[in-house]
Coordinates of C-alpha atoms and ligand atoms in Angstrom, one line a residue:
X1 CA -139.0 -141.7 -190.5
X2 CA -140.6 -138.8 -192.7
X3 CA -143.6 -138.1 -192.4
X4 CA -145.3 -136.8 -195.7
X5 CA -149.2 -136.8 -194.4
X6 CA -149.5 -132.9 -194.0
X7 CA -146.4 -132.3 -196.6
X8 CA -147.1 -128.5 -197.7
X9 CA -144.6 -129.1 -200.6
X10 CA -145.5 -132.2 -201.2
X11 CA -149.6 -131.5 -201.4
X12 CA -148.5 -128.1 -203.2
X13 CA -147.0 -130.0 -206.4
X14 CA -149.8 -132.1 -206.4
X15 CA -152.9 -129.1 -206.5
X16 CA -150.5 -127.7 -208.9
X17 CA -150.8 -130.4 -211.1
X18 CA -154.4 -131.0 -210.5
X19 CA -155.3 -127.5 -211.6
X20 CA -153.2 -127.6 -214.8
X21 CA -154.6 -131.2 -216.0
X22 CA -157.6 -131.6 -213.7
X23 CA -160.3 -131.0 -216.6
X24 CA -158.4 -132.8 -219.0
X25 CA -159.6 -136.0 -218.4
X26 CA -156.3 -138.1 -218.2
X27 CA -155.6 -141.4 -217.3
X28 CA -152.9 -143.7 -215.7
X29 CA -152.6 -147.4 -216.5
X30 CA -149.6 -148.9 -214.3
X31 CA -148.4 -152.0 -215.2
X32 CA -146.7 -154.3 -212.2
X33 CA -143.7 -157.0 -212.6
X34 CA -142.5 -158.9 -209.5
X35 CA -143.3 -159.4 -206.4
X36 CA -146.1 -157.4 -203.5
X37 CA -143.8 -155.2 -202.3
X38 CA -143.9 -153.8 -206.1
X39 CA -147.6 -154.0 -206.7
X40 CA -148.3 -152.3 -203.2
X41 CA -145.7 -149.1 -204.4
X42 CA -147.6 -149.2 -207.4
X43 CA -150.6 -148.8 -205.4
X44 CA -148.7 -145.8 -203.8
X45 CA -148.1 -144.6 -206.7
X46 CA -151.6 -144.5 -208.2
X47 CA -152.7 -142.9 -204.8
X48 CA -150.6 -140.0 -205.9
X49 CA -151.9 -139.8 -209.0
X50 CA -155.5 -139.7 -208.2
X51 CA -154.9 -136.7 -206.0
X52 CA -153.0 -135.2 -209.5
X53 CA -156.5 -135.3 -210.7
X54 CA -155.6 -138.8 -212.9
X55 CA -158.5 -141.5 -213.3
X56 CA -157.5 -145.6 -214.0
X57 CA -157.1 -146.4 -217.5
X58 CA -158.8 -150.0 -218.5
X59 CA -155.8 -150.6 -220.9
X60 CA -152.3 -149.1 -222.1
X61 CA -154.3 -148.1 -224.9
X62 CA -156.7 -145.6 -223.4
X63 CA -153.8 -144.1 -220.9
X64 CA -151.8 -140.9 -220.7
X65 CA -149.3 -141.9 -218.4
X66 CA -148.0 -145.4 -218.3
X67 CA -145.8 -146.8 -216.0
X68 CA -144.0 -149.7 -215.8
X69 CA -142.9 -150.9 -212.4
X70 CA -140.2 -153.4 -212.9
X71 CA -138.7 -156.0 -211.1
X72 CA -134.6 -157.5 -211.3
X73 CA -135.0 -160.7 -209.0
X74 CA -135.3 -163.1 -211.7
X75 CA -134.4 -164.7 -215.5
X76 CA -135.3 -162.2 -218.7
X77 CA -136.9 -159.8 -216.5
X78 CA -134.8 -157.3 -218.4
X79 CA -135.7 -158.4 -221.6
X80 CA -138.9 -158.0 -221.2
X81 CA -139.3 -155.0 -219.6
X82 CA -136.9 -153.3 -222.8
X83 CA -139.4 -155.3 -225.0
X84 CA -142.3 -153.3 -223.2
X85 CA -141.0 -150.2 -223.5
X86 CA -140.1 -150.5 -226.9
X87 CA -143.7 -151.3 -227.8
X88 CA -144.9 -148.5 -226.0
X89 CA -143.1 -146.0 -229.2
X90 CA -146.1 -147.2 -231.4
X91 CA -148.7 -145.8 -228.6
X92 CA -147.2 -142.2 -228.1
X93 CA -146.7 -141.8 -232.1
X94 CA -151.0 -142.0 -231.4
X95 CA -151.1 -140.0 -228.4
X96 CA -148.7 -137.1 -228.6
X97 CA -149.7 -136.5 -224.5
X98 CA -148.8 -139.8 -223.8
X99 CA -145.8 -140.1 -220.7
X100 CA -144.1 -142.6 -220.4
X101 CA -142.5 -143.9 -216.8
X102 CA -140.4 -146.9 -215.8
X103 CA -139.6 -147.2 -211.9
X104 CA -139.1 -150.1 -209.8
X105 CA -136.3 -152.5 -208.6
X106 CA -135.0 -153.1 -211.7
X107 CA -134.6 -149.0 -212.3
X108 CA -132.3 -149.4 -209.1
X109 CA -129.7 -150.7 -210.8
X110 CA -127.9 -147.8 -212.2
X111 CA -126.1 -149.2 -215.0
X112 CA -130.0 -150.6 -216.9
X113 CA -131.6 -147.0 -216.0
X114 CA -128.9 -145.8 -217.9
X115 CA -129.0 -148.2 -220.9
X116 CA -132.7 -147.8 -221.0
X117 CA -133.0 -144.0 -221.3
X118 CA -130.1 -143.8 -223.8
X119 CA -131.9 -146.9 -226.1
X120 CA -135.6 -145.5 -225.9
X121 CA -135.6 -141.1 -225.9
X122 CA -139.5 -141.8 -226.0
X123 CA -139.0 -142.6 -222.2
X124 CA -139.9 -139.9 -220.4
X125 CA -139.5 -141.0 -216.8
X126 CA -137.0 -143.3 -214.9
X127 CA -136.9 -143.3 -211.0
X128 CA -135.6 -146.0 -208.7
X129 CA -136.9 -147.5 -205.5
X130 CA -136.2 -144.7 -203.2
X131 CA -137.5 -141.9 -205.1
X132 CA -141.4 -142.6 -204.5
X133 CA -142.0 -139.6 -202.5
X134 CA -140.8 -137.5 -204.9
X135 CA -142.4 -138.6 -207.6
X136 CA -144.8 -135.6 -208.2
X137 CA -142.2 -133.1 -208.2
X138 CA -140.9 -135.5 -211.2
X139 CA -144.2 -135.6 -212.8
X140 CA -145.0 -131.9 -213.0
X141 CA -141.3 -131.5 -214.6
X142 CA -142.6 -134.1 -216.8
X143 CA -145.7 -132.3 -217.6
X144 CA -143.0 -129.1 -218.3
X145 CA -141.9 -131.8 -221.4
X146 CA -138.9 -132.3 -219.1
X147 CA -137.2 -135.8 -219.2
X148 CA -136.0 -137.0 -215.8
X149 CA -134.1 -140.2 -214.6
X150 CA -133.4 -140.3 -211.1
X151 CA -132.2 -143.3 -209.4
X152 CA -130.6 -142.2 -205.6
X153 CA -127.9 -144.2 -204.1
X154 CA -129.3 -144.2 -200.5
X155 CA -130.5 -147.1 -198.3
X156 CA -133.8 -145.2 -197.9
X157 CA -136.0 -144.3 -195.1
X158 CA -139.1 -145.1 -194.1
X159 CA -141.8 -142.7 -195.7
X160 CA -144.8 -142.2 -193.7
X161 CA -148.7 -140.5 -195.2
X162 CA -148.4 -141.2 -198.9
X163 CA -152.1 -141.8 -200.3
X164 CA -152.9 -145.1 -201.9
X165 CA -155.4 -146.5 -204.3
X166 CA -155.5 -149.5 -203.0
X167 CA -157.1 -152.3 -205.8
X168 CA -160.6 -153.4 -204.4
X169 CA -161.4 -156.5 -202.8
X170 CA -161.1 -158.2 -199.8
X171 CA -158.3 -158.2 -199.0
X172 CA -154.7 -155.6 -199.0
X173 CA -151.5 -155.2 -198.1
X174 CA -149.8 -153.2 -195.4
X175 CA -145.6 -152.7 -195.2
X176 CA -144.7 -153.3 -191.6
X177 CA -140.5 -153.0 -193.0
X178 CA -138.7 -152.1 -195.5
X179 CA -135.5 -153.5 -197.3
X180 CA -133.5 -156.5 -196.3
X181 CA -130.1 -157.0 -194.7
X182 CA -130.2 -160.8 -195.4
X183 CA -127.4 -160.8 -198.3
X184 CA -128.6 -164.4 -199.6
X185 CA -125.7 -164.6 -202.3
X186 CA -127.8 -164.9 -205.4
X187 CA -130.1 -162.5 -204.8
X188 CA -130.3 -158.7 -205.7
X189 CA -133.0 -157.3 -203.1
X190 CA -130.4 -155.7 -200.4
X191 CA -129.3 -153.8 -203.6
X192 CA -132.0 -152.5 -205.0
X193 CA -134.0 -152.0 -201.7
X194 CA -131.4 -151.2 -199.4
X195 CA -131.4 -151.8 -195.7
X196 CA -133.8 -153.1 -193.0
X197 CA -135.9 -150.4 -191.8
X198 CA -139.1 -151.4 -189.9
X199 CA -142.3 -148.8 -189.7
X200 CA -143.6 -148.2 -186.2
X201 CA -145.7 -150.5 -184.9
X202 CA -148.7 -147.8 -183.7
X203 CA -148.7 -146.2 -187.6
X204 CA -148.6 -150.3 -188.8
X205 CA -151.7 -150.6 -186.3
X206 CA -153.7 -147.2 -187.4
X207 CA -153.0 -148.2 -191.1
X208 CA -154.7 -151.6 -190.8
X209 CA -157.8 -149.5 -188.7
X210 CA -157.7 -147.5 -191.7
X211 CA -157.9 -150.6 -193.7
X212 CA -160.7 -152.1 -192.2
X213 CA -163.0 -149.0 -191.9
X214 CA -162.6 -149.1 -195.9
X215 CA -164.4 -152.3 -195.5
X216 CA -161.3 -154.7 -196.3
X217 CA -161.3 -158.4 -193.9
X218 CA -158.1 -159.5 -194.7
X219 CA -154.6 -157.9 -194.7
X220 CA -151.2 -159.1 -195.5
X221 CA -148.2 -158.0 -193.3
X222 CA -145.2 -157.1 -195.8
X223 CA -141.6 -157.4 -195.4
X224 CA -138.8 -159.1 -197.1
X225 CA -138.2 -161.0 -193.5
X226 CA -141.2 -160.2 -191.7
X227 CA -139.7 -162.1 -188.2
X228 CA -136.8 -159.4 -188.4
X229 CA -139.6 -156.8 -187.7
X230 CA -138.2 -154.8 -184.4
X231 CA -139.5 -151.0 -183.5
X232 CA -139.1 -149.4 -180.2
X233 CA -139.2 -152.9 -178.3
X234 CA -142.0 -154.4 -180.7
X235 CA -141.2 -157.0 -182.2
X236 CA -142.7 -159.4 -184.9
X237 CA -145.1 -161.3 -182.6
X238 CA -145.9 -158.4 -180.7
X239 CA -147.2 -156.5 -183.6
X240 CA -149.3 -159.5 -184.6
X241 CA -150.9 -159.4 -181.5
X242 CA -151.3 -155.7 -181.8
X243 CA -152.8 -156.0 -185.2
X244 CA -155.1 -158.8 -184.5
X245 CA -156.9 -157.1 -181.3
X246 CA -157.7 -154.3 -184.3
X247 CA -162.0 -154.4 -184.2
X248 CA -163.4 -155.3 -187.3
X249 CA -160.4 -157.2 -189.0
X250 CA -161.0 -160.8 -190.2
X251 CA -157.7 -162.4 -190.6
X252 CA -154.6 -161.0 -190.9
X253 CA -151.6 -163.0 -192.9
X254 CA -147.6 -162.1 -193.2
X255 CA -145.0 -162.6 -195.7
X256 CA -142.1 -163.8 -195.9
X257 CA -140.4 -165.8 -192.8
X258 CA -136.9 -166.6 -193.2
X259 CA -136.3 -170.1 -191.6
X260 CA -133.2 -168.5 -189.3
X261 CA -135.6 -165.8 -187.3
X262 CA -138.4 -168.4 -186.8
X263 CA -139.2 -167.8 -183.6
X264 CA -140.5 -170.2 -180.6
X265 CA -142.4 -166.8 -179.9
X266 CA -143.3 -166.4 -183.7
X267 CA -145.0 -169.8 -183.4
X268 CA -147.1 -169.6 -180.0
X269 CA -148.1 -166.3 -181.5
X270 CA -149.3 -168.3 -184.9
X271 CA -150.9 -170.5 -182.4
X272 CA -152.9 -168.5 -180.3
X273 CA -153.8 -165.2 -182.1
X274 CA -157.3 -166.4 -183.5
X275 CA -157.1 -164.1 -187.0
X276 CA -153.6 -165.0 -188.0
X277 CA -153.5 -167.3 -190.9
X278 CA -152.7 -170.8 -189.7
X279 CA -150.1 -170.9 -193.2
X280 CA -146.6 -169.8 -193.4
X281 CA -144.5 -168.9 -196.5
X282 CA -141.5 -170.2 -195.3
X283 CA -138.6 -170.3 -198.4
X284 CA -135.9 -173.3 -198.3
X285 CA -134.6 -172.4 -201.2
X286 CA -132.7 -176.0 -201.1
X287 CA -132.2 -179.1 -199.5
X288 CA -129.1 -179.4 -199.4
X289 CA -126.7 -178.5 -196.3
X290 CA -123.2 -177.3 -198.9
X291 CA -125.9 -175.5 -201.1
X292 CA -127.5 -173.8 -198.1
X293 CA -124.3 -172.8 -196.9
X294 CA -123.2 -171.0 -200.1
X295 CA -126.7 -169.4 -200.1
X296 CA -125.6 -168.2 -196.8
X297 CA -129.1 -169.0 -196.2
X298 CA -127.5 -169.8 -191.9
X299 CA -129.4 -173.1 -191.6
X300 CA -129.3 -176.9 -192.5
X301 CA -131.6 -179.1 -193.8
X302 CA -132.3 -180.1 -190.5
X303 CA -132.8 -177.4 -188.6
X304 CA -135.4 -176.3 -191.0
X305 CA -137.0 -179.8 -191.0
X306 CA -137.1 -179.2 -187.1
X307 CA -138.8 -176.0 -187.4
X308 CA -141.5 -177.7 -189.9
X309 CA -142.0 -180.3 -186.8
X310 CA -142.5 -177.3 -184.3
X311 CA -144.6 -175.7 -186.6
X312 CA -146.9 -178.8 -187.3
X313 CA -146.5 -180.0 -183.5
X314 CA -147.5 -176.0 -182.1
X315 CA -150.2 -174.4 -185.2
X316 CA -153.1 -177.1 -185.3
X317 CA -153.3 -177.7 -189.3
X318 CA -150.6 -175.4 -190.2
X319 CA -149.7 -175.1 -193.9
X320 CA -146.6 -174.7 -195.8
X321 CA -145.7 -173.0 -198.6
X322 CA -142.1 -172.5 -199.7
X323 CA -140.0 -171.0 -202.7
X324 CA -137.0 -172.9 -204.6
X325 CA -133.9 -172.4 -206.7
X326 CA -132.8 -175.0 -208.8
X327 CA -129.3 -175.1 -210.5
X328 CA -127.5 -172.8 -208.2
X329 CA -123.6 -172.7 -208.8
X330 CA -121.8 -175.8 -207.7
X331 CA -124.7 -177.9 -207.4
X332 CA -124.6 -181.7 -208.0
X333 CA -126.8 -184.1 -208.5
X334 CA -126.9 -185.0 -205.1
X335 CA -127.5 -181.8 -203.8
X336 CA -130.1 -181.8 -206.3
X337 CA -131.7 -184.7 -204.8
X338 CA -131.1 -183.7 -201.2
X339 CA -133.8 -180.9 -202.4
X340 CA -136.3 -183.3 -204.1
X341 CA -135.7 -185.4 -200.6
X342 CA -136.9 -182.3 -198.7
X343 CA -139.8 -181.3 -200.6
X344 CA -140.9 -185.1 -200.4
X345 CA -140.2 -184.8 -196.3
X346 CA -142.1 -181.3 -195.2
X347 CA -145.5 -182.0 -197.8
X348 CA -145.9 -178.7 -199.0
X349 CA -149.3 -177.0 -199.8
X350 CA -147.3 -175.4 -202.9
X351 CA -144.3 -174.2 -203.7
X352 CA -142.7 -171.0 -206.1
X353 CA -139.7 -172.9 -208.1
X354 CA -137.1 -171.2 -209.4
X355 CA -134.1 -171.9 -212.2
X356 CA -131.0 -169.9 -211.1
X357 CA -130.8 -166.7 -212.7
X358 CA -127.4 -165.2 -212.2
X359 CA -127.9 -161.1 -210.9
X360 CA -125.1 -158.9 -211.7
X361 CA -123.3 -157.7 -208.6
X362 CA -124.2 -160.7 -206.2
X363 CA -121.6 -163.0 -205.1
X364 CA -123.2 -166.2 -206.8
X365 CA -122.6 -164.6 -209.8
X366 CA -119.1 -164.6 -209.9
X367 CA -119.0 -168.2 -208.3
X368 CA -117.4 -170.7 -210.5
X369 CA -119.1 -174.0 -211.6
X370 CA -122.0 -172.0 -212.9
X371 CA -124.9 -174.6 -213.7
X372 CA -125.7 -175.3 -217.7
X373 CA -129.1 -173.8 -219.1
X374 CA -130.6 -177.2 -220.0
X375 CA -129.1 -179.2 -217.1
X376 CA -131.3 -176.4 -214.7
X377 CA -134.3 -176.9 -217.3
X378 CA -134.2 -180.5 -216.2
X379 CA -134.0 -180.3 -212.8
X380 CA -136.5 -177.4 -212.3
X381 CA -139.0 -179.9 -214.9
X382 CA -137.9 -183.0 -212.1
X383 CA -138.7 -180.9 -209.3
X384 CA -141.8 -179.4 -210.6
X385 CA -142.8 -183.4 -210.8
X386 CA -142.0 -184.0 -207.4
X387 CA -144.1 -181.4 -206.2
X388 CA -146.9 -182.3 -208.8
X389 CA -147.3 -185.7 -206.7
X390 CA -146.5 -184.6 -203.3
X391 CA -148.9 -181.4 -203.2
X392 CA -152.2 -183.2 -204.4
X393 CA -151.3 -185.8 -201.2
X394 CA -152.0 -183.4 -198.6
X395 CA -155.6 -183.1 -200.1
X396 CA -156.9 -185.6 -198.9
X397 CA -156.7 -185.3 -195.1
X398 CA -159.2 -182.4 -195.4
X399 CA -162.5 -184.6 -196.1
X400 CA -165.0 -184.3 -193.6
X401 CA -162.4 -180.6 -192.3
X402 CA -164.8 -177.6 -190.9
X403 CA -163.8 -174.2 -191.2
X404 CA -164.6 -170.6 -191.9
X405 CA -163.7 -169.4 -195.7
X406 CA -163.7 -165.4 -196.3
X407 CA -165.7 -165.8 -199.6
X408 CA -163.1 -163.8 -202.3
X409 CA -165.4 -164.6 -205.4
X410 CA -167.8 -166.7 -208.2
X411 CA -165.6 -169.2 -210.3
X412 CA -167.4 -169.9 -213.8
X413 CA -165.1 -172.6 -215.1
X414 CA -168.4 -175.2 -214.9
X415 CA -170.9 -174.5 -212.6
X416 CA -170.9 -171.3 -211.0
X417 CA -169.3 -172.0 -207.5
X418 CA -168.5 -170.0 -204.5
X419 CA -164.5 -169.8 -203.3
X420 CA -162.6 -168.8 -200.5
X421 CA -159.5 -169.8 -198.4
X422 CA -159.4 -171.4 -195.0
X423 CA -157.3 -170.0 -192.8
X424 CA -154.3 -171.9 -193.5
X425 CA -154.8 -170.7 -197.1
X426 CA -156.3 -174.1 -198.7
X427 CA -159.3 -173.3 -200.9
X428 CA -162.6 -174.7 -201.4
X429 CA -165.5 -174.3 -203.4
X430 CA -168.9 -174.9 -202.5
X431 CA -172.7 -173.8 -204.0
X432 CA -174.0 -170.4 -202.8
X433 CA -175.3 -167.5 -203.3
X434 CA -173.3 -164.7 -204.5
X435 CA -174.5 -162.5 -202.2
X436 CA -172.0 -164.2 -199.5
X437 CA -169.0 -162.9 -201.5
X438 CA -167.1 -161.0 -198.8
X439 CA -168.7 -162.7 -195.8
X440 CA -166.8 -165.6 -193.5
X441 CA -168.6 -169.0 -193.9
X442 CA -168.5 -171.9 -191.9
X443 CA -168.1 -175.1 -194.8
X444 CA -167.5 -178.7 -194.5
X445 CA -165.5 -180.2 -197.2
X446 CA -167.0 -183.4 -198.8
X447 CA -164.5 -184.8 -201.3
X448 CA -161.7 -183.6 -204.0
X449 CA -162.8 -182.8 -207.3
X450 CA -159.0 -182.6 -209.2
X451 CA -156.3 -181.1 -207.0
X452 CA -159.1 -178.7 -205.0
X453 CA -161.4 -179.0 -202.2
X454 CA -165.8 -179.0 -202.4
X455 CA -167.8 -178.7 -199.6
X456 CA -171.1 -177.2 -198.8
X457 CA -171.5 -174.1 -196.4
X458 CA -173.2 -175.3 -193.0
X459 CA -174.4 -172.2 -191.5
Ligands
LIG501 N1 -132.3 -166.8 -209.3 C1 -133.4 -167.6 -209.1 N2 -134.4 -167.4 -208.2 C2 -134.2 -166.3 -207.4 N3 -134.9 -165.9 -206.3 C3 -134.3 -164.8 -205.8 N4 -133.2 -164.5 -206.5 C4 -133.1 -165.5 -207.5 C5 -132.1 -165.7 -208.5 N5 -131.1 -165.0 -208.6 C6 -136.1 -166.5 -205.8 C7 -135.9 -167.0 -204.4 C8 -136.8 -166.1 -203.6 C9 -137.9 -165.7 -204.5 C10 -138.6 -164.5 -204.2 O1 -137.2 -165.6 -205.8 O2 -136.5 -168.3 -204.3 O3 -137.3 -166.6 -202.4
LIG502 FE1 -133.2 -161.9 -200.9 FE2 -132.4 -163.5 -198.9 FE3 -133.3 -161.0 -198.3 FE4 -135.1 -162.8 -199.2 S1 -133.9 -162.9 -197.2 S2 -134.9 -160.7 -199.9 S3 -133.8 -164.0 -200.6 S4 -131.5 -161.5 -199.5

C-alpha cells in the first residue's frame, strides 16, 4: 500500500502548478466511458485537478484540459474513443491552451496508446490505469508543452490519500479492491487492471465516515469481485458489517458478486445487516453448462440456480440483477436457449446484455467457431425479448409493498413526481414535496403505471 495523503512530492507538484495557472481561470471537463470503477478514477482524477487550481467545465467547449477516460471491455469502444479524439483537433485549433488527455483501460493496452499518439500529435497526454498517482507530475510536464504517454506494465498497488471530487448527490462510491484475478476468457479486465489487491478494511471504513460527514446516505462498495475482498483476516462480510455499524450512513450497496465466491456467510450477512441493499448484481453471463465452462466462469447452470434459491429463501424480497453475453464462440442454438431458459427461471429485476465482442489477447479470441455478426444481432434482439416479458412480471408482486425510499430526485416526464429506490433497488414514484429529496420515506405502492411502481409516502 502507498500512502500518498501527506506526499511532499506529490502536494509539491501540485502548489507548483497551482501557482503557475491558479489565476488563470482554467477548466477541466472529463469525459467517462465504461464502467464505475472508471467514473470513480475520473473522480480521482478531478480531485487532483481542483487542488492544481482547475474549476469544472460545463462542456468540452469551455475546457482547457479534456480528458477522456476510456474503457476496452466491449464492441467499437475503440472506434469511438479515436472518433472523439479526432473531433477534439477542431477545439484546440480555438483554444491554443487547450490539453488534451486520454487515460483509462483502454490506454492500458499498449499497442492502441501507441497507435493513438502516433495518428493524433494534437494529443497531448496518454497514461494507463496504473499511472493515476502520478498524474500531476505528467501534467506540469504538460504544462512545460511536453507530450507524455506513459502506460506502466505493473499489476499496480493499492494507492492510499488521493483527493477526489466526488459528483454531488446522494449517493458515491468507495473501492474496497482493486483488479481481478478471475481470467473469465473473453474478457480484458485482468489485463488492463492487473491483479487482485484489496484496500484495508479500517481506511475502507474511515473513507465511508468521510463520506457520510460530506452528507452522502448511500455508498456503493467497488470491486471487480467484491466477495473475493480479503485484508488482514477481513473478509467480504466482515467489512459489510464494519461499514454498516458506520453512524450516519443510510444504506450501503456492493458490486459485483461472482456466482463462485457467493458465500453462505455473504448471504446471512445480506440478511441481517439492516443498511445493506437487499439486491445483488449477480452476472451469469450464460445459461448454458459447455458455454459456462469455456467462460471458465467455475459454475453450472445449476449451481447458480441454487444460489438464486438461497438467496430468495435467506434475503426477504431479495432482487436480481445480472449481466449477459450472447454469441460467445461455439455457441449453438441450444446453448442459446439454455440462456433464454435461465433468464425465464431466476426472474430478474434487469439485466445488462451483451453481444460478444472479441478482445485482443484473451483466449476467446483465438477460439475457433467465432459466432456471425447478424446471427449475435438476433440472439441478443431474442434475449432482449425475453427479458422485455419476464422483467415487467415481477412488478406486480409489489402492490400494497411498504418500504423506505432514499428520495434521489423530481421526475418531469408528466406530473412532477418524487423517486427513490427501495432497498432492493426497485423504484417508485409517488407525490411529494421536493423538499424530501434526500430524506428516507416510508411509501406504500398502489398500482403499476407501465413497467414502474406509484405509491404514496405514509409518514
Ligand atoms: N464481449 C461482450 N461482453 C463482455 N463483457 C465483458 N467482456 C465482454 C466481451 N468481450 C460484459 C460481461 C461483464 C460486463 C461488465 O461486460 O457481461 O459482466
Ligand atoms: Fe472480467 Fe471475469 Fe474478472 Fe468480471 S470476474 S472482471 S468478467 S475476468
Amino acid at each position: 500500500m502507498i500512502d500518498l495523503t501527506n506526499d511532499t512530492a506529490l502536494n509539491s507538484a501540485m502548489e507548483r502548478i497551482c501557482s503557475k495557472i491558479g489565476d488563470m481561470g482554467l477548466k477541466y471537463y472529463i469525459e467517462t466511458y465504461g464502467c464505475q470503477m472508471n467514473e470513480h478514477d475520473s473522480e480521482k482524477i478531478a480531485g487532483m485537478l481542483v487542488k492544481c487550481g482547475y474549476t469544472k467545465a460545463d462542456s468540452k467547449q469551455d475546457a482547457d484540459f479534456i480528458l477522456f477516460n476510456t474503457c476496452c471491455v466491449r464492441e467499437h469502444a475503440e472506434l469511438r474513443t479515436f472518433g472523439n479524439v479526432g473531433f477534439i483537433k477542431e477545439l484546440k485549433q480555438l483554444n491554443p491552451r487547450l490539453i488534451l488527455g486520454v487515460c483509462g483501460c483502454m490506454m492500458q493496452q499498449k499497442d492502441v496508446a501507441d497507435k493513438l499518439y502516433k495518428r493524433f500529435p494534437f494529443v497531448d497526454l496518454i497514461f494507463g490505469t496504473h499511472e493515476l498517482k502520478n498524474f500531476p507530475f505528467m501534467l506540469e510536464k504538460v504544462l512545460d508543452n511536453e507530450r507524455i504517454i506513459n502506460i506502466s506494465e505493473m499489476n499496480g498497488e493499492v494507492i492510499e490519500g488521493l483527493p477526489v471530487e466526488r459528483t454531488p448527490g446522494f449517493s458515491t462510491f468507495v473501492n474496497i479492491m482493486y483488479g481481478c484475478n478471475n481470467f473469465c476468457t473473453y474478457c480484458i479486465v485482468p489485463y488492463v487492471r492487473g491483479r487482485e489487491r484489496s484496500r484495508r478494511a479500517e481506511d475502507v471504513v474511515n473513507e465511508v465516515r468521510e463520506v457520510v460527514a460530506l452528507g452522502y446516505k448511500e455508498v456503493t462498495l467497488l470491486g471487480q469481485n467484491v466477495n473475493s475482498y480479503y485484508s488482514d483476516g477481513v473478509n467480504f462480510p466482515k467489512l459489510l458489517e464494519m461499514v454498516n455499524s458506520v453512524p450516519g450512513l443510510t444504506r450501503l450497496r456492493f458490486m459485483t458478486s461472482h456466482p463462485k465466491d457467493l458465500s453462505d456467510e455473504l448471504i446471512e450477512a445480506m440478511a441481517k445487516l439492516d443498511k445493506v441493499g437487499k439486491h445483488i448484481h449477480l452476472p451469469v453471463q450464460s445459461g448454458s453448462d459447455e458455454i459456462l465452462r469455456r467462460m471458465n466462469r467455475r459454475y453450472t447452470a445449476s449451481q447458480y440456480l441454487e444460489l438464486v434459491s438461497k438467496l430468495r429463501s435467506k434475503v426477504k424480497d431479495v432482487e436480481i440483477t445480472t449481466d449477459i453475453i450472447v454469441g460467445f464462440p461455439g455457441e449453438t442454438e441450444e446453448d442459446f436457449e439454455a440462456t433464454c431458459d435461465i433468464v425465464r427461471k431466476v426472474g430478474y429485476s434487469n439485466a445488462y446484455t451483451f453481444a460478444y465482442s472479441p478482445r485482443e489477447g484473451t483466449i476467446a479470441a483465438k477460439m475457433p467457431d467465432q459466432i456471425a455478426q447478424e446471427v449475435k444481432k438476433q440472439r441478443l434482439n431474442k434475449l432482449n425479448a425475453v427479458l422485455a416479458e419476464t422483467i415487467p412480471c415481477g412488478n406486480k408482486k409489489y402492490i400494497g409493498f411498504e418500504g423506505d425510499i432514499l428520495i434521489e430526485g423530481v421526475d418531469h416526464r408528466a406530473e412532477p413526481l418524487l423517486f427513490g429506490k427501495l432497498s432492493n433497488f426497485k423504484m417508485v414514484y409517488v407525490q411529494g414535496d421536493e423538499k424530501l429529496i434526500g430524506t428516507m420515506v416510508h411509501v406504500k405502492v398502489d398500482g403499476l403505471r407501465f413497467n414502474s411502481l406509484f405509491g404514496h409516502i405514509t409518514d
